[in-house]
XYZ file of C-alpha atoms in Angstrom:
573
model
C 17.168 -109.080 136.036
C 16.901 -109.039 132.278
C 14.010 -106.990 131.027
C 11.992 -107.987 127.986
C 12.018 -104.525 126.514
C 15.051 -105.147 124.241
C 12.980 -107.722 122.386
C 10.803 -104.905 121.108
C 13.796 -103.642 119.164
C 13.331 -106.423 116.588
C 11.212 -105.094 113.790
C 9.073 -107.351 111.646
C 11.307 -108.129 108.694
C 8.755 -108.871 105.986
C 11.320 -109.286 103.226
C 13.409 -111.746 105.230
C 10.300 -113.682 106.217
C 9.272 -114.036 102.569
C 12.742 -115.154 101.501
C 13.089 -117.844 104.162
C 9.414 -118.787 103.886
C 9.384 -119.376 100.126
C 12.746 -121.126 100.112
C 12.408 -123.353 103.159
C 8.884 -122.767 104.523
C 10.366 -120.977 107.581
C 7.944 -118.124 108.074
C 8.433 -117.563 111.815
C 11.353 -115.696 113.333
C 12.248 -118.522 115.680
C 12.500 -120.896 112.678
C 15.295 -118.903 111.099
C 18.885 -119.528 112.025
C 22.319 -118.028 111.525
C 23.980 -121.366 112.158
C 26.180 -122.969 109.549
C 24.410 -124.879 106.794
C 24.488 -128.637 107.294
C 26.484 -130.769 104.878
C 23.303 -132.380 103.573
C 21.709 -129.023 102.794
C 24.974 -127.816 101.297
C 24.888 -130.805 98.942
C 21.363 -129.880 97.865
C 22.553 -126.337 97.227
C 25.265 -127.669 94.942
C 22.679 -129.788 93.121
C 20.548 -126.662 92.733
C 23.507 -124.800 91.239
C 24.215 -127.669 88.855
C 20.557 -127.799 87.767
C 20.546 -124.059 87.171
C 23.632 -124.270 84.958
C 22.209 -127.252 83.083
C 18.875 -125.563 82.419
C 20.679 -122.388 81.398
C 22.543 -124.329 78.696
C 19.337 -126.165 77.754
C 17.420 -122.894 77.451
C 20.220 -121.277 75.440
C 20.366 -124.077 72.888
C 16.612 -124.235 72.454
C 16.560 -120.494 71.939
C 19.249 -120.784 69.270
C 17.537 -123.861 67.768
C 14.822 -121.607 66.364
C 16.546 -121.982 63.004
C 15.631 -125.689 62.947
C 12.127 -125.664 64.420
C 10.497 -126.601 61.096
C 12.883 -129.518 60.612
C 12.242 -130.590 64.190
C 8.471 -130.651 63.577
C 8.932 -132.469 60.289
C 11.000 -135.110 62.075
C 8.219 -135.574 64.618
C 5.686 -135.875 61.813
C 7.672 -138.645 60.137
C 7.750 -140.519 63.443
C 4.173 -139.999 64.586
C 2.258 -139.426 61.367
C 0.496 -136.396 62.856
C 1.500 -132.796 62.190
C 1.871 -130.542 65.231
C 4.214 -127.868 66.494
C 6.259 -129.912 68.936
C 8.382 -126.943 69.950
C 5.548 -125.181 71.810
C 5.289 -127.568 74.810
C 9.070 -127.933 74.977
C 9.668 -124.182 74.965
C 6.879 -123.534 77.483
C 8.213 -126.224 79.829
C 11.786 -125.021 79.419
C 10.877 -121.395 80.111
C 8.796 -122.316 83.172
C 11.467 -124.636 84.565
C 14.286 -122.181 84.016
C 12.313 -119.346 85.615
C 11.542 -121.520 88.632
C 15.142 -122.668 89.134
C 16.475 -119.143 88.578
C 14.077 -117.863 91.256
C 15.343 -120.511 93.707
C 18.923 -119.512 92.894
C 18.158 -115.867 93.688
C 16.588 -116.895 96.993
C 19.630 -119.045 97.811
C 21.977 -116.136 97.125
C 19.817 -113.910 99.339
C 20.141 -116.483 102.125
C 23.911 -116.446 101.779
C 24.039 -112.650 101.696
C 21.836 -112.370 104.804
C 23.681 -115.093 106.665
C 20.671 -117.374 106.868
C 20.972 -121.132 106.948
C 20.290 -122.802 103.596
C 17.385 -125.106 104.364
C 15.547 -125.932 101.120
C 12.026 -127.311 101.438
C 11.562 -130.904 100.278
C 8.996 -129.934 97.616
C 11.586 -127.746 95.904
C 14.105 -130.582 96.076
C 11.776 -133.009 94.331
C 10.861 -130.517 91.601
C 14.315 -129.400 90.562
C 15.659 -132.953 90.830
C 13.130 -134.012 88.192
C 14.053 -130.984 86.068
C 17.715 -131.956 86.105
C 17.166 -135.561 85.007
C 15.726 -134.968 81.508
C 18.457 -132.591 80.222
C 21.139 -134.846 81.726
C 19.844 -137.843 79.805
C 18.994 -136.107 76.536
C 21.834 -133.696 75.793
C 24.931 -135.945 75.809
C 23.364 -139.136 74.422
C 21.519 -139.805 71.163
C 17.841 -140.287 71.990
C 15.877 -143.230 70.614
C 13.714 -142.575 67.599
C 10.526 -142.537 69.669
C 11.947 -139.841 71.960
C 12.536 -136.162 71.245
C 14.884 -135.703 68.264
C 17.446 -133.730 70.213
C 20.056 -134.378 67.570
C 19.424 -130.750 66.682
C 20.864 -129.691 70.016
C 23.676 -132.198 69.944
C 24.978 -131.772 66.406
C 23.494 -128.740 64.696
C 23.945 -126.135 67.372
C 27.276 -126.704 69.042
C 29.573 -124.442 67.051
C 27.471 -121.792 65.227
C 25.765 -120.273 68.311
C 29.016 -120.079 70.253
C 30.747 -118.493 67.266
C 27.927 -115.992 66.887
C 27.458 -115.088 70.551
C 30.776 -116.109 72.135
C 32.105 -112.587 72.825
C 28.788 -111.488 74.316
C 28.424 -114.643 76.407
C 31.890 -113.940 77.788
C 30.957 -110.390 78.805
C 27.689 -111.570 80.369
C 29.423 -114.293 82.381
C 32.081 -111.823 83.479
C 29.448 -109.386 84.751
C 27.632 -112.163 86.651
C 30.779 -113.513 88.337
C 31.942 -109.994 89.180
C 28.586 -109.257 90.821
C 28.899 -112.446 92.875
C 32.082 -111.068 94.412
C 29.940 -109.061 96.864
C 28.539 -112.255 98.387
C 31.868 -114.102 98.193
C 33.744 -111.245 99.841
C 31.075 -111.012 102.554
C 31.377 -114.704 103.353
C 35.170 -114.526 103.456
C 35.128 -111.457 105.674
C 32.707 -112.972 108.182
C 34.275 -116.433 108.236
C 36.182 -117.416 111.340
C 38.169 -120.298 109.841
C 41.225 -119.364 107.820
C 41.063 -122.569 105.781
C 37.521 -121.741 104.672
C 38.593 -118.255 103.612
C 41.537 -119.596 101.606
C 39.467 -122.264 99.817
C 36.668 -119.845 98.893
C 39.067 -117.185 97.632
C 41.034 -119.704 95.554
C 37.896 -121.185 93.999
C 36.504 -117.782 93.155
C 39.773 -116.493 91.728
C 40.230 -119.618 89.620
C 36.782 -119.096 88.057
C 37.465 -115.398 87.556
C 40.893 -115.920 86.005
C 39.440 -118.653 83.800
C 36.872 -116.181 82.479
C 39.623 -113.639 81.867
C 41.385 -116.190 79.641
C 38.295 -117.486 77.798
C 38.717 -115.113 74.788
C 41.898 -116.986 73.893
C 39.613 -119.873 72.898
C 36.845 -117.845 71.203
C 37.194 -117.967 67.434
C 34.317 -116.144 65.822
C 34.399 -115.494 62.067
C 32.777 -112.124 62.698
C 35.954 -110.916 64.409
C 37.663 -109.807 61.223
C 38.681 -106.841 59.129
C 35.533 -105.503 57.410
C 37.569 -104.873 54.253
C 38.054 -108.636 53.832
C 34.314 -109.360 54.037
C 33.146 -111.280 50.958
C 30.021 -110.406 48.945
C 26.630 -111.161 50.404
C 25.784 -114.893 50.065
C 23.134 -115.739 47.529
C 19.833 -117.062 48.872
C 17.955 -120.063 47.480
C 14.285 -120.504 48.310
C 14.121 -123.897 50.022
C 10.772 -125.318 48.807
C 10.003 -121.777 47.731
C 8.921 -119.572 50.610
C 7.183 -122.157 52.847
C 6.589 -119.652 55.640
C 4.468 -117.519 53.304
C 2.859 -120.156 51.079
C 2.420 -123.956 50.922
C 5.753 -125.642 50.311
C 6.666 -126.936 46.841
C 3.771 -125.147 45.121
C 3.995 -122.652 42.271
C 2.748 -119.835 44.498
C 5.429 -120.633 47.066
C 8.160 -120.328 44.420
C 6.625 -117.150 43.062
C 6.651 -115.672 46.575
C 10.312 -116.632 46.895
C 11.120 -114.906 43.615
C 9.376 -111.802 44.914
C 11.970 -111.835 47.715
C 14.777 -111.561 45.142
C 16.177 -115.045 45.666
C 18.934 -116.210 43.347
C 17.663 -119.763 43.016
C 14.998 -122.275 44.005
C 15.389 -125.612 45.765
C 12.885 -128.473 45.754
C 12.444 -132.163 46.566
C 11.400 -134.335 43.627
C 9.595 -137.678 43.401
C 8.448 -139.562 40.283
C 4.899 -140.716 39.532
C 4.001 -144.083 38.056
C 3.660 -142.527 34.609
C 7.201 -141.039 34.688
C 6.301 -137.463 35.674
C 8.712 -135.895 38.196
C 6.741 -133.836 40.735
C 7.572 -131.849 43.860
C 6.973 -133.570 47.197
C 9.025 -133.663 50.369
C 7.110 -136.323 52.343
C 6.876 -139.998 51.511
C 3.078 -139.767 51.609
C 0.546 -137.123 50.572
C -1.283 -136.871 53.917
C 0.335 -133.728 55.299
C 0.347 -131.406 52.302
C -2.705 -132.502 50.274
C -6.342 -133.500 50.762
C -5.674 -137.126 49.777
C -7.806 -138.247 52.746
C -10.871 -136.776 51.008
C -10.127 -137.617 47.386
C -8.507 -141.036 47.837
C -9.297 -142.140 51.418
C -8.168 -145.715 50.763
C -4.763 -144.613 49.462
C -3.753 -141.964 51.983
C -0.978 -144.126 53.442
C 0.501 -145.071 50.066
C 3.851 -143.784 48.916
C 3.376 -140.584 46.916
C 5.288 -142.045 43.959
C 2.620 -144.733 43.485
C 0.166 -142.110 42.209
C 0.000 -141.169 38.544
C 0.052 -137.567 37.398
C -3.683 -137.537 36.615
C -4.510 -138.510 40.204
C -2.028 -136.027 41.620
C -3.627 -133.160 39.718
C -6.937 -133.845 41.463
C -5.429 -133.058 44.873
C -5.450 -129.691 46.607
C -2.010 -128.737 47.959
C -2.860 -125.448 49.659
C -5.786 -125.837 52.058
C -3.639 -127.664 54.615
C -1.463 -124.548 54.956
C -4.447 -122.383 55.883
C -5.766 -124.985 58.322
C -2.554 -126.030 60.091
C -0.781 -122.655 59.921
C 2.617 -124.376 60.393
C 4.609 -121.154 60.761
C 1.997 -118.952 62.482
C 1.898 -116.625 59.461
C -1.601 -117.104 58.038
C -2.987 -114.115 59.975
C -0.624 -111.859 58.005
C -1.974 -112.960 54.624
C -4.413 -110.876 52.623
C -7.751 -112.345 51.418
C -6.380 -112.465 47.867
C -3.338 -114.461 49.009
C -5.558 -116.879 50.924
C -7.637 -117.458 47.800
C -4.496 -118.184 45.766
C -3.237 -120.580 48.426
C -6.563 -122.405 48.635
C -6.359 -123.249 44.919
C -2.797 -124.591 44.775
C -2.186 -128.041 43.303
C 0.754 -130.439 43.194
C 3.551 -128.895 41.130
C 5.587 -130.808 38.548
C 9.313 -130.375 38.057
C 8.712 -129.127 34.528
C 6.456 -126.325 35.813
C 9.119 -125.257 38.288
C 11.844 -125.238 35.624
C 9.733 -123.131 33.272
C 9.104 -120.613 36.064
C 12.823 -120.476 36.878
C 13.733 -120.090 33.216
C 11.340 -117.160 32.859
C 12.978 -115.403 35.840
C 16.507 -116.582 34.943
C 16.858 -118.275 38.360
C 18.920 -121.306 39.254
C 17.140 -124.512 40.299
C 18.567 -127.211 42.548
C 16.527 -130.303 43.326
C 17.119 -133.464 45.291
C 15.676 -136.473 43.528
C 14.198 -139.363 45.525
C 14.468 -142.763 43.917
C 11.132 -144.647 43.821
C 10.663 -148.012 45.599
C 11.917 -151.193 43.885
C 8.383 -152.200 42.819
C 7.870 -148.872 41.063
C 7.733 -148.950 37.234
C 10.331 -146.159 37.058
C 12.782 -147.723 39.503
C 15.422 -148.236 36.817
C 14.572 -145.300 34.558
C 14.236 -142.547 37.191
C 17.408 -140.715 36.116
C 16.472 -140.708 32.427
C 12.872 -139.692 33.193
C 14.044 -136.727 35.247
C 16.632 -135.694 32.680
C 13.979 -135.858 29.978
C 11.703 -133.542 31.995
C 14.583 -131.069 32.340
C 15.205 -131.055 28.611
C 11.506 -130.748 27.740
C 11.088 -127.689 29.979
C 13.381 -125.641 27.748
C 15.372 -124.288 30.683
C 18.988 -123.328 30.054
C 21.260 -126.147 31.323
C 23.486 -123.691 33.190
C 20.503 -122.896 35.469
C 20.032 -126.473 36.681
C 22.104 -127.930 39.532
C 22.102 -131.714 39.071
C 22.525 -133.577 42.374
C 21.975 -137.368 41.847
C 25.257 -139.272 41.863
C 23.847 -142.259 39.966
C 24.890 -142.370 36.306
C 26.523 -138.950 36.579
C 28.910 -139.699 33.719
C 25.984 -140.619 31.472
C 24.163 -137.402 32.433
C 27.243 -135.344 31.553
C 27.234 -136.882 28.076
C 23.520 -136.302 27.448
C 23.351 -132.838 29.037
C 26.889 -131.442 29.340
C 25.755 -127.974 30.396
C 24.167 -128.970 33.735
C 25.851 -127.741 36.931
C 27.129 -130.918 38.541
C 26.421 -130.713 42.275
C 27.127 -133.170 45.068
C 25.135 -133.588 48.282
C 27.851 -135.643 49.961
C 30.804 -134.061 51.714
C 34.021 -134.701 49.782
C 37.424 -133.113 49.462
C 37.854 -130.363 46.852
C 40.364 -132.530 45.009
C 37.853 -135.391 44.738
C 35.127 -133.036 43.529
C 37.339 -131.489 40.883
C 38.455 -134.927 39.694
C 34.782 -135.845 39.132
C 34.067 -132.481 37.437
C 31.750 -131.389 40.272
C 31.782 -127.639 40.781
C 29.182 -127.199 43.554
C 28.461 -128.731 46.925
C 25.118 -128.768 48.775
C 25.440 -129.573 52.493
C 23.698 -129.005 55.797
C 25.161 -125.974 57.548
C 26.551 -127.950 60.500
C 28.514 -130.368 58.296
C 31.381 -127.981 57.585
C 33.631 -125.860 59.753
C 34.817 -122.307 59.127
C 38.193 -123.572 57.986
C 36.561 -125.960 55.501
C 34.310 -123.202 54.144
C 37.327 -121.017 53.494
C 39.239 -123.918 51.966
C 36.383 -124.697 49.550
C 36.279 -121.023 48.622
C 40.008 -120.998 47.846
C 39.663 -124.059 45.608
C 36.771 -122.468 43.657
C 34.117 -124.921 44.874
C 30.798 -123.117 45.291
C 29.304 -124.182 48.596
C 25.572 -123.947 49.359
C 24.466 -124.604 52.937
C 20.934 -125.423 54.102
C 18.670 -124.697 55.924
C 19.517 -121.156 57.077
C 16.538 -119.221 58.447
C 17.927 -117.022 61.214
C 19.794 -113.718 60.641
C 22.465 -114.602 63.221
C 23.317 -117.851 61.411
C 23.265 -116.122 58.043
C 25.658 -113.488 59.432
C 28.089 -116.102 60.770
C 28.154 -117.948 57.449
C 28.559 -114.661 55.590
C 31.602 -113.788 57.675
C 32.913 -117.312 57.071
C 32.881 -116.721 53.315
C 30.120 -119.098 52.178
C 28.897 -118.387 48.642
C 25.183 -119.230 49.027
C 22.595 -120.574 51.467
C 19.235 -122.287 51.124
C 16.495 -120.825 53.309
C 12.850 -121.337 54.202
C 12.699 -117.676 55.215
C 13.991 -115.571 52.293
C 11.684 -112.759 53.429
C 13.681 -112.579 56.668
C 17.164 -112.870 55.183
C 16.464 -110.145 52.642
C 16.364 -107.739 55.605
C 20.015 -108.516 56.430
C 22.057 -106.259 54.140
C 25.097 -106.564 56.408
C 26.222 -109.000 59.153
C 24.467 -108.353 62.451
C 27.804 -107.572 64.053
C 31.344 -107.271 62.799
C 34.332 -106.370 64.942
C 37.956 -105.782 64.118
C 40.421 -107.975 66.064
C 42.053 -104.968 67.742
C 38.620 -103.626 68.769
C 37.691 -106.957 70.299
C 41.044 -107.162 72.080
C 40.490 -103.691 73.536
C 36.967 -104.619 74.690
C 38.218 -107.861 76.193
C 41.159 -106.322 78.105
C 39.075 -103.351 79.295
C 36.331 -105.636 80.611
C 38.896 -107.773 82.466
C 40.612 -104.769 84.042
C 37.337 -103.183 85.126
C 36.154 -106.497 86.565
C 39.395 -107.004 88.481
C 39.284 -103.477 89.897
C 35.654 -103.897 90.990
C 36.393 -107.240 92.648
C 39.369 -105.830 94.575
C 37.292 -102.822 95.638
C 34.445 -105.038 96.870
C 36.782 -107.266 98.883
C 38.401 -104.206 100.498
C 34.999 -102.674 101.277
C 33.677 -105.863 102.842
C 36.829 -106.209 104.932
C 36.461 -102.600 106.105
C 32.790 -103.102 107.027
C 33.587 -106.233 109.015
C 36.460 -104.616 110.880
C 34.128 -101.760 111.838
C 31.672 -104.227 113.318
C 34.240 -105.589 115.745
C 34.693 -102.124 117.304
C 31.082 -102.095 118.616
C 30.521 -102.902 122.288
C 27.210 -104.386 123.535
C 25.934 -101.065 124.892
C 26.492 -99.330 121.555
C 24.725 -102.128 119.727
C 21.689 -101.880 122.003
C 21.573 -98.138 121.521
C 21.985 -98.344 117.780
C 19.245 -100.941 117.532
C 16.733 -98.619 119.129
C 17.461 -95.833 116.649
C 17.780 -97.539 113.286
C 17.436 -100.916 111.671
C 20.488 -103.058 112.362
C 22.629 -104.918 109.947
C 22.938 -108.682 110.079
C 26.090 -108.600 112.202
C 24.520 -106.309 114.804
C 21.410 -108.480 114.967
C 23.562 -111.533 115.586
C 25.386 -109.759 118.428
C 22.082 -108.528 119.902
C 20.692 -112.030 119.927
C 23.783 -113.278 121.686
C 23.449 -110.443 124.202
C 19.750 -111.018 124.894
C 19.665 -114.773 125.010
C 22.937 -115.253 126.854
C 20.966 -114.473 130.006
C 22.574 -113.432 133.212
C 26.026 -114.593 132.179
C 26.726 -111.414 130.218
C 24.145 -108.908 131.371
C 23.882 -109.541 135.087
C 27.478 -108.479 135.874
C 26.851 -105.164 134.113
C 23.615 -104.709 136.003
C 25.370 -105.392 139.316
C 28.027 -102.810 138.518
């Protein structure tokens, strides 16, 4: 007869119960199984792995997209007409979703390591299926204008983040895949089918060898000889220092000058009475109190106001109320008072301020609508404001392409600057010495080529130290930034590595990883071979003394539940 006493050997495995319970709602011992995972559940496991990888990429790009958060919010404002920080719900949802999927992945790996059947609960399947749909649709395809402007992820952040973090991403991936060798080796060692062992080993080795070869395709500008590093790029205050003061106001430009910027950048519109003034938006709703002063005209184009009306508007209170960059709490009472009294700034006021501090000014001029009285004279009106300000011509970067030849005749000392990407030969032929482009419009090779042909390149908008460091290593001459107070704290690239040092780190990491993987496979093979030497009596005895491993538990279950077939003959003897 088989006694029930051996069943008392099974201890309550709280950890295992939690793992199988959370993953598949299998809280009872009899609900767990060491059987092979069904093909359907295996498919869901592959979908889970794919979703994890997709959300990992999604999370990485949104983390690196911090440089463009202000542009992202401005894009949303132009579409919706309401100012809000659209990155907060996206980041919160992304962080929550990634944490959830990562937790499921850990539970799945625990199931594999413990030999439990992968049986994911249907609620988890529905949730992570929904999470995988949105990134799949948004990342590779351009979204419609009413949807999230994920062009930032698709175009702006493909090359720079990889160039900045490529070597470290490689090391991180290598550590993760090396750690997975423990589970892979365990599955290979316990597998009974040779074909399964061969397929798993080949797949794992192909991934591992692929990671070993990845550095061949990593080209980071920060892997260079420090002696060839060019001087620190100059910093232009894009709309002044909009993180510290209301954009395009005198106080904002004064704050930027306090951060030792080389130049100032602004967006210029023209009023109905031919006064160029600083305004980024098409309307005055976001950055002024036009809703209070002129409630019937709040939706009008800003250029349809005259200078007298514009001077009646407050251009600072919105900054204190909306707190667009979460920086108002750091301001002193005196700074808040100055901000609360800011008004719309004219181009002439900006030029006089720059002339006093001997700073360069670059502005992008917006042509007024066709019905505007200055539609045909906008170039001459702006040029007249420049000349009336008394600023030295060699401090003004002129960007409009219209009537450039005429401008060169009237004001030959202006720095001719283009905002359209052209070849150095074409720029030199047109007597253009500077180029103002978005940072993702040029490659490292093009930056270096422009530098060799003596074309000064200014890239915008650069707010993050990592991006500033990459462009510095690339050899760019200047950048335009909304965060000059942050970039001033970067006296040297965040990281710089000689090619031979990187090669040594790369080869050492590969050799260590390979040695660890071989050692783990040998250890798992040794542990499995030791298990086969146990006989049923030894297993029963060992179970009563200490907690058994998974293999011993499997053999005990076979021994107990096989009934009289296996035990009765021993009892009769």
